Amino acid sequence: MNKNDYLETVKILNRYAHHYYVLDDAIASDEEYDTLYKSVEIYESENPLHVVSNSPTQRVGGAIQDGFNKAEHRAKMWSLEDVFDQDEFEKWEERVRKLSSNISFYCEPKYDGASLNLIYSKGELIQAITRGDGSIGEDVTQNAKTIHSIPLHVEYDEDIEIRGEVVIFKDNFEKINEIRLSKGDTLFANPRNAAAGSMRQLDASITASRNLVFLPYGVGQNSLTFELQSETMEFIYSLGFRAPPMSITCSTSEEVEKFYDEMVGCRDEFEMMLDGMVTKIDSLSSQAQMGYTVKFPRFSVAYKFPAVEKVTKVKDIILQVGRSGVVTPVSVVEPVNIDGVVVERATLHNFDEIQRKDIRLNDSVIILRSGDVIPKIIKVLEDRRTGDEKEILRPKSCPICSSELLDEGVLIKCQNLTCNARVVNSITYAASKQCLDIDGLGEKIVKTLYDEKLITNILDIYSLKYEDLIKIDKFKEKKSQNLLDSIEKSKGCECWRFLNALAIEHIGEVASKQICKKFGVEFSALHVEQLEAIDGIGKEMSEAFVEFISVNKELIEKLLDTIAPTYEVAEVKESPFSSLSVVLTGTMSKPRGEIKALLESLGAKVGSSVSKKTDYLIYGEDAGSKYDKALSLGVKTLTQSEFEKMINSMP
Ligand code: IVH
């Protein structure tokens, strides 16, 4: 590689990364990226004087710092006035209309993270400063450089401050907490705390591991000459920053309200947590004319979403025994309505976590519910204690089978392999959607069949007979026959489903798919080394796999004979949906899973949320926020019958 090749490779890598981290649209495989990255690393180690500041290698933090230096923002970082309902919003609007006539509004999400000021000079990122008190913050440049959605270099020579929010995507937040839980570390209460905590790491490699994302929302000191906030933001995105998942300019408060309702309606579908919508006067000269109060800009307001954190009381603790015997404490709380859902239970994760947070019966607590995630207790309000609180003790015996529990510290386990709860949960899991997908075999029915002594393991399901079922209370002819039909239908399933149903520790859906993709049904004879060669499968997983297969050889062979899973790569037909991204919403006349499978067989990717990149939204009856969002983004929509017509007219 010569110097020109090196510079060209850096450019290509930055383009790949921009597509991946900013545009959410990968244009290269991980492998291609890694190969080029390695060649850049080698060239740089041989030619240290040629290293350019925007090389992706410069994102990896240097030495561990012993503290953060204070740093001054060039222009003050303001915070926002909050309004909580339509009435308050209209009052704000009335005020601004008095200050400036003929205004239009620019609206975008209010991200729930940690604010950050980036200073670029001559196109280079020279400093990143946390908000601090608005005038002085902490210099976290090393950490900011690890965030891939923060360009190290921009095509703009003047000095400029770019402000935005550092966030952690919700799915990533759950993963980080899962890892912390398994290590016995304190959990982050919410993505905001996780983002703020990650920015204040003295070791930048920890920040790098948290996959933070930067979303710009404004500029500080600058010499831009745009007239509108919206134009300024478009310019910032064009420099290589992420654009918001939705934004709008509007001229009436009705339009603003409508956009707010839309955003509230689909808040759970966004990758990041949002806690409101920010409305700014679009004209920058009007902004300047309105100026600031002592605390806030007059030209901007945060219209908050209904809270996802609420105060309630811990009334009771119940213990759940999972399929691996782990005993999980769940709190029963005084019912509270959180953003339209009545919450009555919150997970407590494990007993170490209860002790760490010092949660007691009758405590007042703050609970958090967001999206599909199970609500959790994030804080105890100790100063509300009255003396009626009772300590929650670590259990000594299994609440289901009464056998002695093994207390391993973080985890408490029921060791009894025949404990009813363990058996019922493992059969229920094996029958679930992401495994053998046996319709109608949920926890309740599995428990009944188990209590009736008709099944003791997954293999027994396949010997169930109509005569056995019909004798059970509430099992009429149709229900019995339907269950037998769906059990029969699970035979010949894709082999990853079979593997996933075995519930091997650490081997979930993704790993099962990877293993089967590579080895098909021939997984019984695999060695640790063969498994480890698969991307993303480590030593621990491989060992758990091999050990499980050898211990349960006999049962697995019988299951393989009975279920006969197949190694089938679905044939993809040429179709009007090839490589398109499709979202389904509303009530359809067929099960969604069926339509999804059909689309996938036509080469479409079926996603769960609508974005600019969605090609089609197919909707049924009572389509709600996804439909509205598709319209606002100009995504093509099809009714279910229009979709079916298209399919039927295919050659
Ligand atoms: S504008 C001139 N826009 O919310 C006004 N702030 O509660 C400065 N935030 O400190 C802020 N999303 O960290 C603005 N789209 C957005 C935002 C946003 C999140 C944060 C920001 C600010 C805080 C105020």
CSV table of C-alpha atoms in Angstrom, one decimal, residues 86-409:
chain,number,residue,atom,x,y,z
A,86,GLN,CA,-52.0,21.5,25.0
A,87,ASP,CA,-53.1,24.3,27.2
A,88,GLU,CA,-49.6,25.2,28.2
A,89,PHE,CA,-48.3,24.8,24.7
A,90,GLU,CA,-51.0,27.2,23.4
A,91,LYS,CA,-50.0,29.8,26.0
A,92,TRP,CA,-46.4,29.5,24.9
A,93,GLU,CA,-47.5,30.0,21.3
A,94,GLU,CA,-49.6,33.0,22.2
A,95,ARG,CA,-46.5,34.6,23.8
A,96,VAL,CA,-44.3,34.0,20.8
A,97,ARG,CA,-46.9,35.3,18.4
A,98,LYS,CA,-46.9,38.5,20.3
A,99,LEU,CA,-43.2,38.8,20.1
A,100,SER,CA,-43.0,38.1,16.4
A,101,SER,CA,-45.6,38.0,13.7
A,102,ASN,CA,-45.9,35.6,10.8
A,103,ILE,CA,-43.9,32.8,12.3
A,104,SER,CA,-43.4,29.1,11.4
A,105,PHE,CA,-42.3,26.3,13.7
A,106,TYR,CA,-39.6,23.7,13.4
A,107,CYS,CA,-40.4,20.5,15.4
A,108,GLU,CA,-38.2,17.5,16.1
A,109,PRO,CA,-37.9,14.9,18.9
A,110,LYS,CA,-36.5,15.7,22.3
A,111,TYR,CA,-33.9,12.9,22.8
A,112,ASP,CA,-33.4,11.6,26.3
A,113,GLY,CA,-29.7,11.4,26.7
A,114,ALA,CA,-26.7,13.6,27.7
A,115,SER,CA,-26.0,16.9,25.9
A,116,LEU,CA,-22.7,17.4,24.2
A,117,ASN,CA,-21.0,20.4,22.5
A,118,LEU,CA,-18.6,19.6,19.6
A,119,ILE,CA,-16.1,22.2,18.5
A,120,TYR,CA,-14.8,22.0,14.9
A,121,SER,CA,-12.0,24.2,13.7
A,122,LYS,CA,-10.7,24.1,10.1
A,123,GLY,CA,-12.8,21.0,9.6
A,124,GLU,CA,-11.3,19.1,12.5
A,125,LEU,CA,-13.1,18.0,15.7
A,126,ILE,CA,-10.9,19.8,18.3
A,127,GLN,CA,-12.9,19.5,21.4
A,128,ALA,CA,-16.0,17.8,22.9
A,129,ILE,CA,-17.5,19.3,26.1
A,130,THR,CA,-20.3,18.1,28.3
A,131,ARG,CA,-23.0,20.6,29.1
A,132,GLY,CA,-21.9,21.2,32.7
A,133,ASP,CA,-23.5,24.4,34.0
A,134,GLY,CA,-24.1,25.7,30.5
A,135,SER,CA,-20.9,27.8,30.5
A,136,ILE,CA,-18.3,25.4,31.6
A,137,GLY,CA,-18.4,21.6,31.2
A,138,GLU,CA,-15.9,18.7,31.1
A,139,ASP,CA,-13.6,18.0,28.2
A,140,VAL,CA,-14.5,14.5,27.0
A,141,THR,CA,-12.9,14.7,23.6
A,142,GLN,CA,-11.3,11.2,23.8
A,143,ASN,CA,-14.6,9.7,24.6
A,144,ALA,CA,-16.5,11.6,21.9
A,145,LYS,CA,-14.1,10.4,19.3
A,146,THR,CA,-15.1,6.8,19.9
A,147,ILE,CA,-18.7,7.6,18.8
A,148,HIS,CA,-19.0,6.7,15.1
A,149,SER,CA,-21.8,9.1,14.4
A,150,ILE,CA,-19.5,12.0,15.4
A,151,PRO,CA,-17.4,12.9,12.3
A,152,LEU,CA,-13.8,13.5,13.2
A,153,HIS,CA,-13.6,15.7,10.1
A,154,VAL,CA,-16.2,17.9,8.4
A,155,GLU,CA,-16.1,19.6,5.0
A,156,TYR,CA,-16.4,23.1,6.5
A,157,ASP,CA,-13.5,25.3,7.4
A,158,GLU,CA,-15.0,27.9,9.7
A,159,ASP,CA,-15.1,27.4,13.5
A,160,ILE,CA,-18.4,26.0,14.6
A,161,GLU,CA,-20.0,24.5,17.7
A,162,ILE,CA,-22.4,21.7,17.0
A,163,ARG,CA,-24.7,20.7,19.8
A,164,GLY,CA,-26.6,17.5,20.2
A,165,GLU,CA,-27.6,14.7,22.5
A,166,VAL,CA,-25.6,11.5,23.1
A,167,VAL,CA,-28.0,8.6,23.4
A,168,ILE,CA,-28.0,4.8,23.8
A,169,PHE,CA,-30.5,2.9,21.7
A,170,LYS,CA,-33.1,1.0,23.7
A,171,ASP,CA,-32.1,-2.5,22.5
A,172,ASN,CA,-28.5,-1.8,23.2
A,173,PHE,CA,-29.3,-0.5,26.7
A,174,GLU,CA,-31.1,-3.8,27.5
A,175,LYS,CA,-28.0,-5.7,26.3
A,176,ILE,CA,-25.6,-3.6,28.4
A,177,ASN,CA,-27.8,-4.2,31.5
A,178,GLU,CA,-28.0,-7.9,30.8
A,179,ILE,CA,-24.2,-8.2,30.7
A,180,ARG,CA,-24.0,-6.1,33.9
A,181,LEU,CA,-26.6,-8.3,35.5
A,182,SER,CA,-24.7,-11.5,34.7
A,183,LYS,CA,-21.5,-9.9,36.2
A,184,GLY,CA,-23.3,-8.7,39.3
A,185,ASP,CA,-22.7,-5.0,38.4
A,186,THR,CA,-25.2,-2.3,39.4
A,187,LEU,CA,-27.7,-1.8,36.6
A,188,PHE,CA,-28.2,1.5,34.8
A,189,ALA,CA,-31.6,2.9,35.7
A,190,ASN,CA,-32.4,4.1,32.2
A,191,PRO,CA,-30.8,4.8,28.8
A,192,ARG,CA,-30.2,8.5,29.8
A,193,ASN,CA,-28.1,7.5,32.8
A,194,ALA,CA,-26.3,4.9,30.8
A,195,ALA,CA,-25.4,7.5,28.1
A,196,ALA,CA,-24.3,10.1,30.7
A,197,GLY,CA,-22.3,7.5,32.6
A,198,SER,CA,-20.6,6.2,29.4
A,199,MET,CA,-19.5,9.7,28.5
A,200,ARG,CA,-17.7,10.1,31.8
A,201,GLN,CA,-15.5,7.1,31.6
A,202,LEU,CA,-11.8,7.7,32.1
A,203,ASP,CA,-11.0,4.7,29.9
A,204,ALA,CA,-12.3,5.6,26.4
A,205,SER,CA,-12.4,2.0,25.4
A,206,ILE,CA,-15.3,1.5,27.8
A,207,THR,CA,-17.1,4.4,26.1
A,208,ALA,CA,-16.4,2.8,22.8
A,209,SER,CA,-18.0,-0.5,23.9
A,210,ARG,CA,-21.3,1.2,24.7
A,211,ASN,CA,-22.2,2.0,21.1
A,212,LEU,CA,-23.3,5.5,21.8
A,213,VAL,CA,-25.1,7.6,19.1
A,214,PHE,CA,-24.9,11.4,18.6
A,215,LEU,CA,-27.9,13.3,17.4
A,216,PRO,CA,-27.4,16.9,16.6
A,217,TYR,CA,-30.1,19.5,17.5
A,218,GLY,CA,-28.4,22.9,17.0
A,219,VAL,CA,-25.4,25.0,16.7
A,220,GLY,CA,-23.5,27.3,19.2
A,221,GLN,CA,-21.0,29.8,18.0
A,222,ASN,CA,-20.9,29.8,14.2
A,223,SER,CA,-20.5,32.0,11.2
A,224,LEU,CA,-23.3,30.4,9.1
A,225,THR,CA,-25.6,32.7,7.1
A,226,PHE,CA,-28.8,30.6,6.9
A,227,GLU,CA,-32.1,32.3,7.7
A,228,LEU,CA,-33.8,29.2,9.1
A,229,GLN,CA,-33.3,26.7,11.8
A,230,SER,CA,-34.4,24.0,9.4
A,231,GLU,CA,-31.9,25.0,6.8
A,232,THR,CA,-29.1,25.1,9.4
A,233,MET,CA,-30.0,21.6,10.5
A,234,GLU,CA,-30.1,20.3,6.9
A,235,PHE,CA,-26.6,21.7,6.5
A,236,ILE,CA,-25.4,20.0,9.7
A,237,TYR,CA,-26.8,16.6,8.4
A,238,SER,CA,-25.0,17.2,5.1
A,239,LEU,CA,-21.7,17.4,7.1
A,240,GLY,CA,-22.1,13.8,8.1
A,241,PHE,CA,-24.4,13.9,11.2
A,242,ARG,CA,-27.5,11.8,11.8
A,243,ALA,CA,-30.8,13.4,10.9
A,244,PRO,CA,-33.8,13.0,13.4
A,245,PRO,CA,-36.2,10.1,12.8
A,246,MET,CA,-38.9,12.6,12.1
A,247,SER,CA,-39.1,16.4,11.9
A,248,ILE,CA,-41.4,19.0,10.3
A,249,THR,CA,-41.8,22.7,9.7
A,250,CYS,CA,-45.4,24.0,10.2
A,251,SER,CA,-47.1,27.3,10.4
A,252,THR,CA,-50.1,26.6,12.7
A,253,SER,CA,-50.4,25.3,16.2
A,254,GLU,CA,-52.9,22.7,14.9
A,255,GLU,CA,-50.2,21.2,12.7
A,256,VAL,CA,-47.8,21.2,15.6
A,257,GLU,CA,-50.4,19.4,17.8
A,258,LYS,CA,-51.0,16.9,15.1
A,259,PHE,CA,-47.3,16.2,14.7
A,260,TYR,CA,-47.0,15.9,18.5
A,261,ASP,CA,-49.8,13.3,18.6
A,262,GLU,CA,-48.1,11.3,15.9
A,263,MET,CA,-44.8,11.3,17.7
A,264,VAL,CA,-46.4,10.3,21.0
A,265,GLY,CA,-48.2,7.5,19.1
A,266,CYS,CA,-45.0,6.0,17.7
A,267,ARG,CA,-42.6,6.9,20.5
A,268,ASP,CA,-42.1,3.2,21.4
A,269,GLU,CA,-41.0,2.4,17.9
A,270,PHE,CA,-38.0,4.7,17.8
A,271,GLU,CA,-34.7,3.2,18.5
A,272,MET,CA,-33.8,5.9,21.1
A,273,MET,CA,-35.8,7.1,24.1
A,274,LEU,CA,-37.7,10.3,23.5
A,275,ASP,CA,-39.2,12.4,26.3
A,276,GLY,CA,-40.9,15.1,24.3
A,277,MET,CA,-41.0,17.2,21.2
A,278,VAL,CA,-38.9,20.3,20.8
A,279,THR,CA,-40.5,23.2,18.9
A,280,LYS,CA,-38.3,26.1,17.7
A,281,ILE,CA,-39.3,29.2,15.8
A,282,ASP,CA,-37.8,28.5,12.4
A,283,SER,CA,-36.7,32.0,11.5
A,284,LEU,CA,-33.2,32.7,13.0
A,285,SER,CA,-33.8,36.4,12.9
A,286,SER,CA,-37.0,36.0,14.9
A,287,GLN,CA,-35.1,33.8,17.3
A,288,ALA,CA,-32.5,36.5,17.8
A,289,GLN,CA,-35.3,39.1,18.2
A,290,MET,CA,-37.0,37.1,20.9
A,291,GLY,CA,-33.9,36.4,22.8
A,292,TYR,CA,-33.6,34.7,26.2
A,293,THR,CA,-35.0,34.8,29.7
A,294,VAL,CA,-32.5,34.2,32.5
A,295,LYS,CA,-33.0,30.5,32.1
A,296,PHE,CA,-34.4,29.7,28.6
A,297,PRO,CA,-34.5,30.8,25.0
A,298,ARG,CA,-38.0,32.4,24.4
A,299,PHE,CA,-38.1,30.9,20.9
A,300,SER,CA,-38.1,27.3,21.9
A,301,VAL,CA,-40.1,25.0,24.1
A,302,ALA,CA,-40.0,21.3,25.1
A,303,TYR,CA,-43.5,19.8,24.8
A,304,LYS,CA,-43.1,16.8,27.1
A,305,PHE,CA,-44.5,13.3,26.5
A,306,PRO,CA,-46.6,11.6,29.2
A,307,ALA,CA,-44.1,10.3,31.8
A,308,VAL,CA,-42.8,6.8,31.6
A,309,GLU,CA,-41.5,7.0,35.1
A,310,LYS,CA,-44.0,7.0,37.9
A,311,VAL,CA,-44.1,6.6,41.7
A,312,THR,CA,-45.9,3.5,43.2
A,313,LYS,CA,-45.6,1.2,46.2
A,314,VAL,CA,-44.2,-2.4,46.5
A,315,LYS,CA,-47.1,-4.5,47.9
A,316,ASP,CA,-45.7,-8.1,47.5
A,317,ILE,CA,-43.0,-10.2,46.0
A,318,ILE,CA,-43.6,-13.3,44.0
A,319,LEU,CA,-41.0,-15.8,42.9
A,320,GLN,CA,-40.8,-17.2,39.4
A,321,VAL,CA,-38.9,-20.3,38.5
A,322,GLY,CA,-37.6,-20.3,35.0
A,323,ARG,CA,-36.7,-23.2,32.7
A,324,SER,CA,-33.1,-23.3,33.9
A,325,GLY,CA,-34.2,-23.3,37.6
A,326,VAL,CA,-33.3,-19.6,38.2
A,327,VAL,CA,-35.6,-18.0,40.7
A,328,THR,CA,-36.5,-14.5,39.7
A,329,PRO,CA,-38.2,-12.1,42.2
A,330,VAL,CA,-41.0,-10.0,40.7
A,331,SER,CA,-42.6,-7.2,42.6
A,332,VAL,CA,-46.4,-6.7,42.8
A,333,VAL,CA,-47.0,-2.9,42.9
A,334,GLU,CA,-50.0,-0.7,43.5
A,335,PRO,CA,-51.4,-0.4,39.9
A,336,VAL,CA,-50.3,2.8,38.1
A,337,ASN,CA,-51.2,4.0,34.7
A,338,ILE,CA,-48.0,4.7,32.7
A,339,ASP,CA,-48.5,6.2,29.3
A,340,GLY,CA,-51.8,4.3,28.8
A,341,VAL,CA,-50.9,0.9,30.3
A,342,VAL,CA,-51.8,-0.2,33.8
A,343,VAL,CA,-48.7,-1.6,35.4
A,344,GLU,CA,-49.1,-4.0,38.3
A,345,ARG,CA,-45.8,-5.9,38.3
A,346,ALA,CA,-42.2,-4.9,37.9
A,347,THR,CA,-39.1,-7.1,37.6
A,348,LEU,CA,-36.6,-7.0,40.3
A,349,HIS,CA,-33.9,-9.0,38.3
A,350,ASN,CA,-32.3,-10.8,41.2
A,351,PHE,CA,-31.8,-10.7,45.0
A,352,ASP,CA,-28.4,-9.0,44.8
A,353,GLU,CA,-30.1,-6.2,42.9
A,354,ILE,CA,-32.8,-6.0,45.7
A,355,GLN,CA,-30.1,-5.7,48.3
A,356,ARG,CA,-28.1,-3.2,46.3
A,357,LYS,CA,-31.1,-0.9,45.8
A,358,ASP,CA,-32.3,-1.8,49.4
A,359,ILE,CA,-35.9,-2.4,48.1
A,360,ARG,CA,-38.3,-3.3,50.9
A,361,LEU,CA,-42.0,-4.3,51.0
A,362,ASN,CA,-44.2,-1.2,51.3
A,363,ASP,CA,-41.4,1.0,49.9
A,364,SER,CA,-42.4,3.9,47.6
A,365,VAL,CA,-40.5,3.4,44.4
A,366,ILE,CA,-40.0,5.0,41.0
A,367,ILE,CA,-40.9,2.5,38.2
A,368,LEU,CA,-40.0,2.9,34.5
A,369,ARG,CA,-41.9,1.5,31.6
A,370,SER,CA,-40.8,2.0,28.1
A,371,GLY,CA,-41.9,0.2,24.9
A,372,ASP,CA,-42.2,-3.5,25.2
A,373,VAL,CA,-39.6,-3.8,27.9
A,374,ILE,CA,-40.8,-5.2,31.3
A,375,PRO,CA,-41.4,-2.4,33.8
A,376,LYS,CA,-38.6,-2.1,36.4
A,377,ILE,CA,-38.0,-0.4,39.7
A,378,ILE,CA,-35.3,2.2,39.2
A,379,LYS,CA,-35.2,3.9,42.6
A,380,VAL,CA,-36.4,3.7,46.2
A,381,LEU,CA,-37.7,6.9,47.7
A,382,GLU,CA,-36.1,6.4,51.1
A,383,ASP,CA,-37.3,9.6,52.6
A,384,ARG,CA,-40.9,8.4,52.2
A,385,ARG,CA,-40.4,5.5,54.6
A,386,THR,CA,-42.8,5.3,57.5
A,387,GLY,CA,-41.4,2.4,59.4
A,388,ASP,CA,-43.9,-0.1,57.9
A,389,GLU,CA,-41.3,-1.4,55.4
A,390,LYS,CA,-40.2,-5.0,55.6
A,391,GLU,CA,-36.9,-6.5,54.4
A,392,ILE,CA,-37.2,-8.9,51.4
A,393,LEU,CA,-35.4,-12.1,52.4
A,394,ARG,CA,-33.4,-14.4,50.1
A,395,PRO,CA,-35.5,-17.6,49.7
A,396,LYS,CA,-34.1,-20.9,50.9
A,397,SER,CA,-36.5,-23.3,49.3
A,398,CYS,CA,-38.2,-23.5,45.9
A,399,PRO,CA,-41.6,-21.8,45.9
A,400,ILE,CA,-42.8,-24.6,43.5
A,401,CYS,CA,-41.3,-27.9,44.6
A,402,SER,CA,-40.0,-26.9,48.1
A,403,SER,CA,-36.5,-28.4,47.4
A,404,GLU,CA,-33.5,-26.5,48.8
A,405,LEU,CA,-32.3,-23.7,46.6
A,406,LEU,CA,-28.7,-23.2,45.6
A,407,ASP,CA,-27.7,-19.6,46.4
A,408,GLU,CA,-24.8,-18.7,43.9
A,409,GLY,CA,-24.8,-15.0,44.8
